[in-house]
mmCIF file of C-alpha atoms in Angstrom:
data_model
loop_
_atom_site.group_PDB
_atom_site.id
_atom_site.type_symbol
_atom_site.label_atom_id
_atom_site.label_comp_id
_atom_site.label_asym_id
_atom_site.label_seq_id
_atom_site.Cartn_x
_atom_site.Cartn_y
_atom_site.Cartn_z
ATOM 1 C CA UNK A 202 31.475 6.560 22.624
ATOM 2 C CA UNK A 203 28.897 4.190 21.167
ATOM 3 C CA UNK A 204 28.864 3.939 17.363
ATOM 4 C CA UNK A 205 25.997 5.838 15.707
ATOM 5 C CA UNK A 206 23.126 4.056 13.995
ATOM 6 C CA UNK A 207 20.477 5.591 11.747
ATOM 7 C CA UNK A 208 17.001 4.113 12.043
ATOM 8 C CA UNK A 209 13.924 4.655 9.907
ATOM 9 C CA UNK A 210 10.741 3.104 11.232
ATOM 10 C CA UNK A 211 7.007 3.657 11.281
ATOM 11 C CA UNK A 212 3.792 1.703 10.790
ATOM 12 C CA UNK A 213 3.188 -0.577 7.853
ATOM 13 C CA UNK A 214 2.162 1.076 4.557
ATOM 14 C CA UNK A 215 3.398 4.514 5.635
ATOM 15 C CA UNK A 216 6.100 4.748 2.941
ATOM 16 C CA UNK A 217 9.346 3.718 4.617
ATOM 17 C CA UNK A 218 10.827 2.020 1.545
ATOM 18 C CA UNK A 219 10.743 5.076 -0.721
ATOM 19 C CA UNK A 220 12.326 7.385 1.843
ATOM 20 C CA UNK A 221 14.897 4.770 2.867
ATOM 21 C CA UNK A 222 16.081 4.392 -0.718
ATOM 22 C CA UNK A 223 16.430 8.142 -1.187
ATOM 23 C CA UNK A 224 18.318 8.571 2.084
ATOM 24 C CA UNK A 225 20.591 5.603 1.423
ATOM 25 C CA UNK A 226 21.528 6.791 -2.052
ATOM 26 C CA UNK A 227 22.409 10.272 -0.817
ATOM 27 C CA UNK A 228 24.253 9.113 2.309
ATOM 28 C CA UNK A 229 26.174 6.202 0.753
ATOM 29 C CA UNK A 230 24.342 3.941 3.162
ATOM 30 C CA UNK A 231 23.354 0.287 3.098
ATOM 31 C CA UNK A 232 19.961 -0.837 4.336
ATOM 32 C CA UNK A 233 19.599 -3.409 7.099
ATOM 33 C CA UNK A 234 16.007 -4.647 7.182
ATOM 34 C CA UNK A 235 14.288 -4.896 10.554
ATOM 35 C CA UNK A 236 11.299 -6.874 9.370
ATOM 36 C CA UNK A 237 10.202 -10.281 10.603
ATOM 37 C CA UNK A 238 8.631 -11.311 7.282
ATOM 38 C CA UNK A 239 10.886 -10.121 4.452
ATOM 39 C CA UNK A 240 13.494 -12.638 5.659
ATOM 40 C CA UNK A 241 11.518 -15.429 3.943
ATOM 41 C CA UNK A 242 12.352 -16.422 0.384
ATOM 42 C CA UNK A 243 9.481 -16.588 -2.056
ATOM 43 C CA UNK A 244 7.231 -14.445 0.114
ATOM 44 C CA UNK A 245 7.359 -11.146 -1.713
ATOM 45 C CA UNK A 246 3.959 -9.599 -2.258
ATOM 46 C CA UNK A 247 2.154 -9.646 1.104
ATOM 47 C CA UNK A 248 5.406 -8.780 2.881
ATOM 48 C CA UNK A 249 5.713 -5.651 0.697
ATOM 49 C CA UNK A 250 9.301 -6.682 0.041
ATOM 50 C CA UNK A 251 11.347 -4.176 -2.024
ATOM 51 C CA UNK A 252 11.172 -4.949 -5.721
ATOM 52 C CA UNK A 253 14.215 -6.242 -7.638
ATOM 53 C CA UNK A 254 14.657 -2.740 -9.073
ATOM 54 C CA UNK A 255 14.604 -1.209 -5.587
ATOM 55 C CA UNK A 256 17.012 -3.833 -4.250
ATOM 56 C CA UNK A 257 19.385 -2.997 -7.106
ATOM 57 C CA UNK A 258 19.508 0.685 -6.172
ATOM 58 C CA UNK A 259 21.009 0.184 -2.709
ATOM 59 C CA UNK A 260 22.623 -2.811 -0.967
ATOM 60 C CA UNK A 261 20.117 -4.536 1.327
ATOM 61 C CA UNK A 262 20.756 -6.981 4.157
ATOM 62 C CA UNK A 263 18.489 -9.539 5.905
ATOM 63 C CA UNK A 264 16.176 -10.066 2.940
ATOM 64 C CA UNK A 265 15.573 -13.598 1.608
ATOM 65 C CA UNK A 266 17.757 -15.317 4.193
ATOM 66 C CA UNK A 267 15.629 -18.376 5.115
ATOM 67 C CA UNK A 268 13.032 -20.656 3.559
ATOM 68 C CA UNK A 269 9.407 -20.292 4.712
ATOM 69 C CA UNK A 270 9.635 -23.475 6.794
ATOM 70 C CA UNK A 271 12.866 -22.486 8.563
ATOM 71 C CA UNK A 272 12.979 -20.889 11.983
ATOM 72 C CA UNK A 273 13.999 -17.244 12.197
ATOM 73 C CA UNK A 274 14.136 -16.062 15.781
ATOM 74 C CA UNK A 275 15.011 -12.846 17.555
ATOM 75 C CA UNK A 276 18.528 -14.183 18.342
ATOM 76 C CA UNK A 277 18.934 -14.962 14.624
ATOM 77 C CA UNK A 278 18.040 -11.377 13.769
ATOM 78 C CA UNK A 279 20.391 -9.946 16.386
ATOM 79 C CA UNK A 280 23.310 -12.060 15.171
ATOM 80 C CA UNK A 281 22.763 -11.273 11.490
ATOM 81 C CA UNK A 282 21.977 -7.589 11.980
ATOM 82 C CA UNK A 283 25.008 -7.003 14.201
ATOM 83 C CA UNK A 284 27.291 -8.713 11.684
ATOM 84 C CA UNK A 285 25.807 -6.749 8.784
ATOM 85 C CA UNK A 286 26.193 -3.425 10.587
ATOM 86 C CA UNK A 287 29.830 -4.095 11.399
ATOM 87 C CA UNK A 288 30.600 -5.189 7.836
ATOM 88 C CA UNK A 289 28.959 -2.045 6.466
ATOM 89 C CA UNK A 290 31.070 0.105 8.761
ATOM 90 C CA UNK A 291 34.223 -1.711 7.703
ATOM 91 C CA UNK A 292 33.427 -0.741 4.113
ATOM 92 C CA UNK A 293 33.200 2.892 5.174
ATOM 93 C CA UNK A 294 29.452 3.070 4.552
ATOM 94 C CA UNK A 295 26.592 4.031 6.829
ATOM 95 C CA UNK A 296 24.205 1.349 8.103
ATOM 96 C CA UNK A 297 20.546 2.374 7.886
ATOM 97 C CA UNK A 298 18.204 0.148 9.882
ATOM 98 C CA UNK A 299 14.761 0.166 8.243
ATOM 99 C CA UNK A 300 11.592 -1.617 9.281
ATOM 100 C CA UNK A 301 8.540 -1.762 11.467
ATOM 101 C CA UNK A 302 9.248 -4.796 13.664
ATOM 102 C CA UNK A 303 9.691 -2.859 16.891
ATOM 103 C CA UNK A 304 10.774 -5.895 18.890
ATOM 104 C CA UNK A 305 13.768 -6.357 16.592
ATOM 105 C CA UNK A 306 14.764 -2.698 16.666
ATOM 106 C CA UNK A 307 14.506 -2.319 20.439
ATOM 107 C CA UNK A 308 16.365 -5.550 21.164
ATOM 108 C CA UNK A 309 19.206 -4.520 18.845
ATOM 109 C CA UNK A 310 19.534 -1.076 20.364
ATOM 110 C CA UNK A 311 19.265 -2.251 23.959
ATOM 111 C CA UNK A 312 21.806 -5.006 23.548
ATOM 112 C CA UNK A 313 19.258 -7.152 25.322
ATOM 113 C CA UNK A 314 20.082 -10.740 26.120
ATOM 114 C CA UNK A 315 17.449 -13.131 24.809
ATOM 115 C CA UNK A 316 16.933 -16.832 25.552
ATOM 116 C CA UNK A 317 18.744 -18.962 22.985
ATOM 117 C CA UNK A 318 16.609 -22.033 23.413
ATOM 118 C CA UNK A 319 16.127 -24.188 20.322
ATOM 119 C CA UNK A 320 12.541 -24.763 19.216
ATOM 120 C CA UNK A 321 10.840 -27.941 20.426
ATOM 121 C CA UNK A 322 8.251 -28.782 17.730
ATOM 122 C CA UNK A 323 6.507 -31.464 19.795
ATOM 123 C CA UNK A 324 6.163 -29.199 22.837
ATOM 124 C CA UNK A 325 4.871 -26.391 20.641
ATOM 125 C CA UNK A 326 2.320 -28.739 19.103
ATOM 126 C CA UNK A 327 1.078 -29.800 22.536
ATOM 127 C CA UNK A 328 0.798 -26.204 23.752
ATOM 128 C CA UNK A 329 -1.016 -25.113 20.602
ATOM 129 C CA UNK A 330 -3.365 -28.089 20.921
ATOM 130 C CA UNK A 331 -3.996 -27.132 24.541
ATOM 131 C CA UNK A 332 -4.922 -23.622 23.422
ATOM 132 C CA UNK A 333 -7.221 -25.022 20.746
ATOM 133 C CA UNK A 334 -8.990 -27.372 23.171
ATOM 134 C CA UNK A 335 -9.095 -25.251 26.322
ATOM 135 C CA UNK A 336 -8.942 -21.753 24.847
ATOM 136 C CA UNK A 337 -6.094 -19.263 24.632
ATOM 137 C CA UNK A 338 -6.993 -17.669 28.011
ATOM 138 C CA UNK A 339 -6.257 -21.010 29.705
ATOM 139 C CA UNK A 340 -2.798 -21.135 28.149
ATOM 140 C CA UNK A 341 -2.222 -17.525 29.178
ATOM 141 C CA UNK A 342 -3.158 -18.465 32.752
ATOM 142 C CA UNK A 343 -0.471 -21.130 32.601
ATOM 143 C CA UNK A 344 2.025 -18.437 31.595
ATOM 144 C CA UNK A 345 0.894 -16.270 34.506
ATOM 145 C CA UNK A 346 1.536 -19.210 36.827
ATOM 146 C CA UNK A 347 4.968 -20.123 35.446
ATOM 147 C CA UNK A 348 6.357 -16.705 34.442
ATOM 148 C CA UNK A 349 4.154 -13.846 35.713
ATOM 149 C CA UNK A 350 6.691 -11.220 34.669
ATOM 150 C CA UNK A 351 6.479 -12.391 31.055
ATOM 151 C CA UNK A 352 2.686 -12.390 31.232
ATOM 152 C CA UNK A 353 2.833 -8.720 32.196
ATOM 153 C CA UNK A 354 4.207 -7.706 28.803
ATOM 154 C CA UNK A 355 3.014 -10.444 26.420
ATOM 155 C CA UNK A 356 -0.274 -9.754 24.655
ATOM 156 C CA UNK A 357 -2.852 -12.306 25.933
ATOM 157 C CA UNK A 358 -4.028 -12.760 22.328
ATOM 158 C CA UNK A 359 -0.557 -13.529 20.949
ATOM 159 C CA UNK A 360 -0.496 -17.328 20.810
ATOM 160 C CA UNK A 361 2.984 -17.512 19.305
ATOM 161 C CA UNK A 362 4.610 -15.405 22.026
ATOM 162 C CA UNK A 363 2.794 -17.258 24.812
ATOM 163 C CA UNK A 364 3.885 -20.590 23.389
ATOM 164 C CA UNK A 365 7.475 -19.390 23.020
ATOM 165 C CA UNK A 366 7.626 -18.131 26.616
ATOM 166 C CA UNK A 367 6.308 -21.458 27.917
ATOM 167 C CA UNK A 368 8.617 -23.350 25.564
ATOM 168 C CA UNK A 369 11.660 -21.539 26.978
ATOM 169 C CA UNK A 370 10.551 -22.281 30.531
ATOM 170 C CA UNK A 371 9.681 -25.947 30.047
ATOM 171 C CA UNK A 372 12.712 -26.701 27.854
ATOM 172 C CA UNK A 373 15.427 -24.916 29.809
ATOM 173 C CA UNK A 374 13.972 -24.035 33.190
ATOM 174 C CA UNK A 375 14.868 -20.427 32.406
ATOM 175 C CA UNK A 376 12.221 -17.744 32.701
ATOM 176 C CA UNK A 377 11.477 -16.058 29.391
ATOM 177 C CA UNK A 378 11.350 -12.759 31.293
ATOM 178 C CA UNK A 379 14.655 -13.352 33.088
ATOM 179 C CA UNK A 380 16.802 -11.162 30.853
ATOM 180 C CA UNK A 381 14.177 -8.524 30.135
ATOM 181 C CA UNK A 382 15.524 -5.194 31.311
ATOM 182 C CA UNK A 383 19.138 -6.363 31.246
ATOM 183 C CA UNK A 384 20.641 -4.178 28.590
ATOM 184 C CA UNK A 385 24.039 -3.328 27.238
ATOM 185 C CA UNK A 386 23.421 -0.639 24.585
ATOM 186 C CA UNK A 387 25.471 -1.177 21.427
ATOM 187 C CA UNK A 388 24.684 1.972 19.473
ATOM 188 C CA UNK A 389 23.844 5.642 19.717
ATOM 189 C CA UNK A 390 20.674 5.857 17.626
ATOM 190 C CA UNK A 391 18.873 8.485 15.628
ATOM 191 C CA UNK A 392 15.303 7.221 15.410
ATOM 192 C CA UNK A 393 13.281 8.691 12.589
ATOM 193 C CA UNK A 394 9.695 7.522 12.164
ATOM 194 C CA UNK A 395 7.153 8.258 9.477
ATOM 195 C CA UNK A 396 3.571 8.863 10.484
ATOM 196 C CA UNK A 397 0.264 9.643 8.846
ATOM 197 C CA UNK A 398 -3.189 10.574 10.064
ATOM 198 C CA UNK A 399 -4.785 7.280 11.079
ATOM 199 C CA UNK A 400 -7.733 7.154 8.688
ATOM 200 C CA UNK A 401 -5.511 8.216 5.785
ATOM 201 C CA UNK A 402 -3.057 5.464 6.733
ATOM 202 C CA UNK A 403 -5.844 2.886 6.851
ATOM 203 C CA UNK A 404 -6.979 3.993 3.394
ATOM 204 C CA UNK A 405 -3.423 3.696 2.087
ATOM 205 C CA UNK A 406 -3.096 0.233 3.636
ATOM 206 C CA UNK A 407 -6.392 -0.841 2.052
ATOM 207 C CA UNK A 408 -5.249 0.337 -1.374
ATOM 208 C CA UNK A 409 -2.043 -1.602 -0.932
ATOM 209 C CA UNK A 410 -4.006 -4.773 -0.158
ATOM 210 C CA UNK A 411 -5.921 -4.352 -3.420
ATOM 211 C CA UNK A 412 -2.625 -3.764 -5.248
ATOM 212 C CA UNK A 413 -1.209 -6.949 -3.743
ATOM 213 C CA UNK A 414 -4.026 -8.987 -5.246
ATOM 214 C CA UNK A 415 -3.555 -7.246 -8.586
ATOM 215 C CA UNK A 416 0.164 -8.103 -8.384
ATOM 216 C CA UNK A 417 -0.585 -11.812 -8.022
ATOM 217 C CA UNK A 418 -0.900 -12.518 -4.307
ATOM 218 C CA UNK A 419 -3.257 -15.458 -4.909
ATOM 219 C CA UNK A 420 -0.750 -17.088 -7.267
ATOM 220 C CA UNK A 421 2.125 -16.479 -4.841
ATOM 221 C CA UNK A 422 0.282 -18.168 -1.977
ATOM 222 C CA UNK A 423 -0.749 -21.044 -4.245
ATOM 223 C CA UNK A 424 2.886 -21.590 -5.267
ATOM 224 C CA UNK A 425 3.928 -21.727 -1.626
ATOM 225 C CA UNK A 426 1.182 -24.202 -0.753
ATOM 226 C CA UNK A 427 1.984 -26.345 -3.793
ATOM 227 C CA UNK A 428 5.640 -26.355 -2.729
ATOM 228 C CA UNK A 429 4.537 -27.988 0.516
ATOM 229 C CA UNK A 430 4.617 -25.031 2.906
ATOM 230 C CA UNK A 431 1.845 -25.552 5.437
ATOM 231 C CA UNK A 432 -0.587 -22.734 6.291
ATOM 232 C CA UNK A 433 0.232 -23.424 9.948
ATOM 233 C CA UNK A 434 3.867 -22.336 9.586
ATOM 234 C CA UNK A 435 4.718 -19.094 11.396
ATOM 235 C CA UNK A 436 5.712 -17.534 8.080
ATOM 236 C CA UNK A 437 2.447 -18.530 6.410
ATOM 237 C CA UNK A 438 0.333 -17.293 9.306
ATOM 238 C CA UNK A 439 1.344 -13.688 8.667
ATOM 239 C CA UNK A 440 -1.061 -11.079 7.346
ATOM 240 C CA UNK A 441 -2.038 -11.736 3.748
ATOM 241 C CA UNK A 442 -0.851 -15.320 3.510
ATOM 242 C CA UNK A 443 -3.190 -16.626 6.202
ATOM 243 C CA UNK A 444 -6.265 -15.007 4.650
ATOM 244 C CA UNK A 445 -5.487 -16.077 1.087
ATOM 245 C CA UNK A 446 -4.713 -19.630 2.220
ATOM 246 C CA UNK A 447 -8.158 -19.805 3.793
ATOM 247 C CA UNK A 448 -9.696 -18.528 0.573
ATOM 248 C CA UNK A 449 -7.826 -21.080 -1.521
ATOM 249 C CA UNK A 450 -8.982 -23.814 0.862
ATOM 250 C CA UNK A 451 -12.583 -22.766 0.211
ATOM 251 C CA UNK A 452 -13.166 -21.610 3.787
ATOM 252 C CA UNK A 453 -13.956 -17.991 2.918
ATOM 253 C CA UNK A 454 -14.739 -15.959 -0.191
ATOM 254 C CA UNK A 455 -12.260 -13.726 -1.978
ATOM 255 C CA UNK A 456 -14.091 -10.655 -0.703
ATOM 256 C CA UNK A 457 -13.868 -12.008 2.855
ATOM 257 C CA UNK A 458 -10.140 -12.706 2.429
ATOM 258 C CA UNK A 459 -9.528 -9.119 1.360
ATOM 259 C CA UNK A 460 -11.677 -7.721 4.163
ATOM 260 C CA UNK A 461 -9.917 -9.859 6.768
ATOM 261 C CA UNK A 462 -6.495 -8.863 5.451
ATOM 262 C CA UNK A 463 -7.431 -5.188 5.658
ATOM 263 C CA UNK A 464 -8.779 -5.604 9.184
ATOM 264 C CA UNK A 465 -5.644 -7.471 10.292
ATOM 265 C CA UNK A 466 -3.448 -4.754 8.773
ATOM 266 C CA UNK A 467 -5.363 -2.055 10.666
ATOM 267 C CA UNK A 468 -4.929 -4.069 13.864
ATOM 268 C CA UNK A 469 -1.196 -4.384 13.253
ATOM 269 C CA UNK A 470 -0.915 -0.636 12.671
ATOM 270 C CA UNK A 471 -2.619 0.035 16.012
ATOM 271 C CA UNK A 472 -0.255 -2.412 17.698
ATOM 272 C CA UNK A 473 2.774 -0.689 16.151
ATOM 273 C CA UNK A 474 1.649 2.751 17.335
ATOM 274 C CA UNK A 475 1.199 1.388 20.849
ATOM 275 C CA UNK A 476 4.899 0.526 20.839
ATOM 276 C CA UNK A 477 5.997 3.741 19.130
ATOM 277 C CA UNK A 478 4.221 5.916 21.695
ATOM 278 C CA UNK A 479 6.369 4.396 24.421
ATOM 279 C CA UNK A 480 9.570 5.748 22.855
ATOM 280 C CA UNK A 481 10.307 9.412 23.602
ATOM 281 C CA UNK A 482 13.455 9.327 21.431
ATOM 282 C CA UNK A 483 11.522 9.011 18.171
ATOM 283 C CA UNK A 484 11.589 12.030 15.870
ATOM 284 C CA UNK A 485 8.372 11.995 13.875
ATOM 285 C CA UNK A 486 8.090 12.996 10.236
ATOM 286 C CA UNK A 487 4.844 13.536 8.340
ATOM 287 C CA UNK A 488 4.792 11.049 5.456
ATOM 288 C CA UNK A 489 2.842 13.539 3.305
ATOM 289 C CA UNK A 490 5.227 16.455 3.851
ATOM 290 C CA UNK A 491 6.522 17.646 0.448
ATOM 291 C CA UNK A 492 9.840 18.439 2.156
ATOM 292 C CA UNK A 493 10.042 15.043 3.864
ATOM 293 C CA UNK A 494 13.429 13.980 2.492
ATOM 294 C CA UNK A 495 14.952 17.390 3.132
ATOM 295 C CA UNK A 496 13.768 17.410 6.760
ATOM 296 C CA UNK A 497 15.055 13.884 7.296
ATOM 297 C CA UNK A 498 18.447 14.869 5.877
ATOM 298 C CA UNK A 499 18.563 17.888 8.185
ATOM 299 C CA UNK A 500 17.939 15.740 11.256
ATOM 300 C CA UNK A 501 20.637 13.331 10.145
ATOM 301 C CA UNK A 502 23.062 16.203 9.504
ATOM 302 C CA UNK A 503 22.457 17.580 13.010
ATOM 303 C CA UNK A 504 22.889 14.109 14.492
ATOM 304 C CA UNK A 505 26.193 13.574 12.690
ATOM 305 C CA UNK A 506 27.436 17.012 13.726
ATOM 306 C CA UNK A 507 27.116 15.989 17.383
ATOM 307 C CA UNK A 508 29.194 12.835 16.983
#
């Protein structure tokens, strides 16, 4: 029988951290983060990284593992997450996978093989320049020509994914889509997901953006830029950092930076729900339910009883 794995997911700003900490403390669990941004050191505020006090309450894994200018790929996540889960089990504790990066979660659960092709900075630069000069649709047409199966599931507006798929093809001759669908499940999951009425979630996300600025987001981005981390880095192009970097460069006003960050967060939430709706195994929990923790514990208890 496959080993069990508890998962807590949901859209950004829905309240995963608070519930994860409560569950972990009561279950003697350790948290494995499934987040593509909290892996970066020094990037704390816009990533909504757990605070030092929260990190001290429960052991966390896959936080602060690379510098902002280092690559962190899906294979890197799979290797580190698998190792962390096994080490947690060896200690007799429960691993609790927490995060909203659906690609990471699904790849881990499916046991999906992914291309392990090293980045080619020069090729990436040429492809990005091609997109800038000819337009992203032209680069997407190139993907359709070279790897139509990948084009079927890659968002035409996602420059990074399009570039990566073409990079894999041109560097190795292997189709980025080649291993998609080839799975070897590693775990038996219980997927819990928090949800909230959409407008209420947007309002919560907007408040969190304002709180990020109050917490010193401008200063954090300035420190990163002063340390030499380019705004064009994948880490620095994430929501919050990209908008503040533009503000600090004098390209937009502070009000525009906040508005753009809020809009980008809303867009990301919609994207996350698109993925969540495809998964019939998710057990949804209302983030505003006063009995939220109790209901989550009950689902976990029933899951463990069936093992």
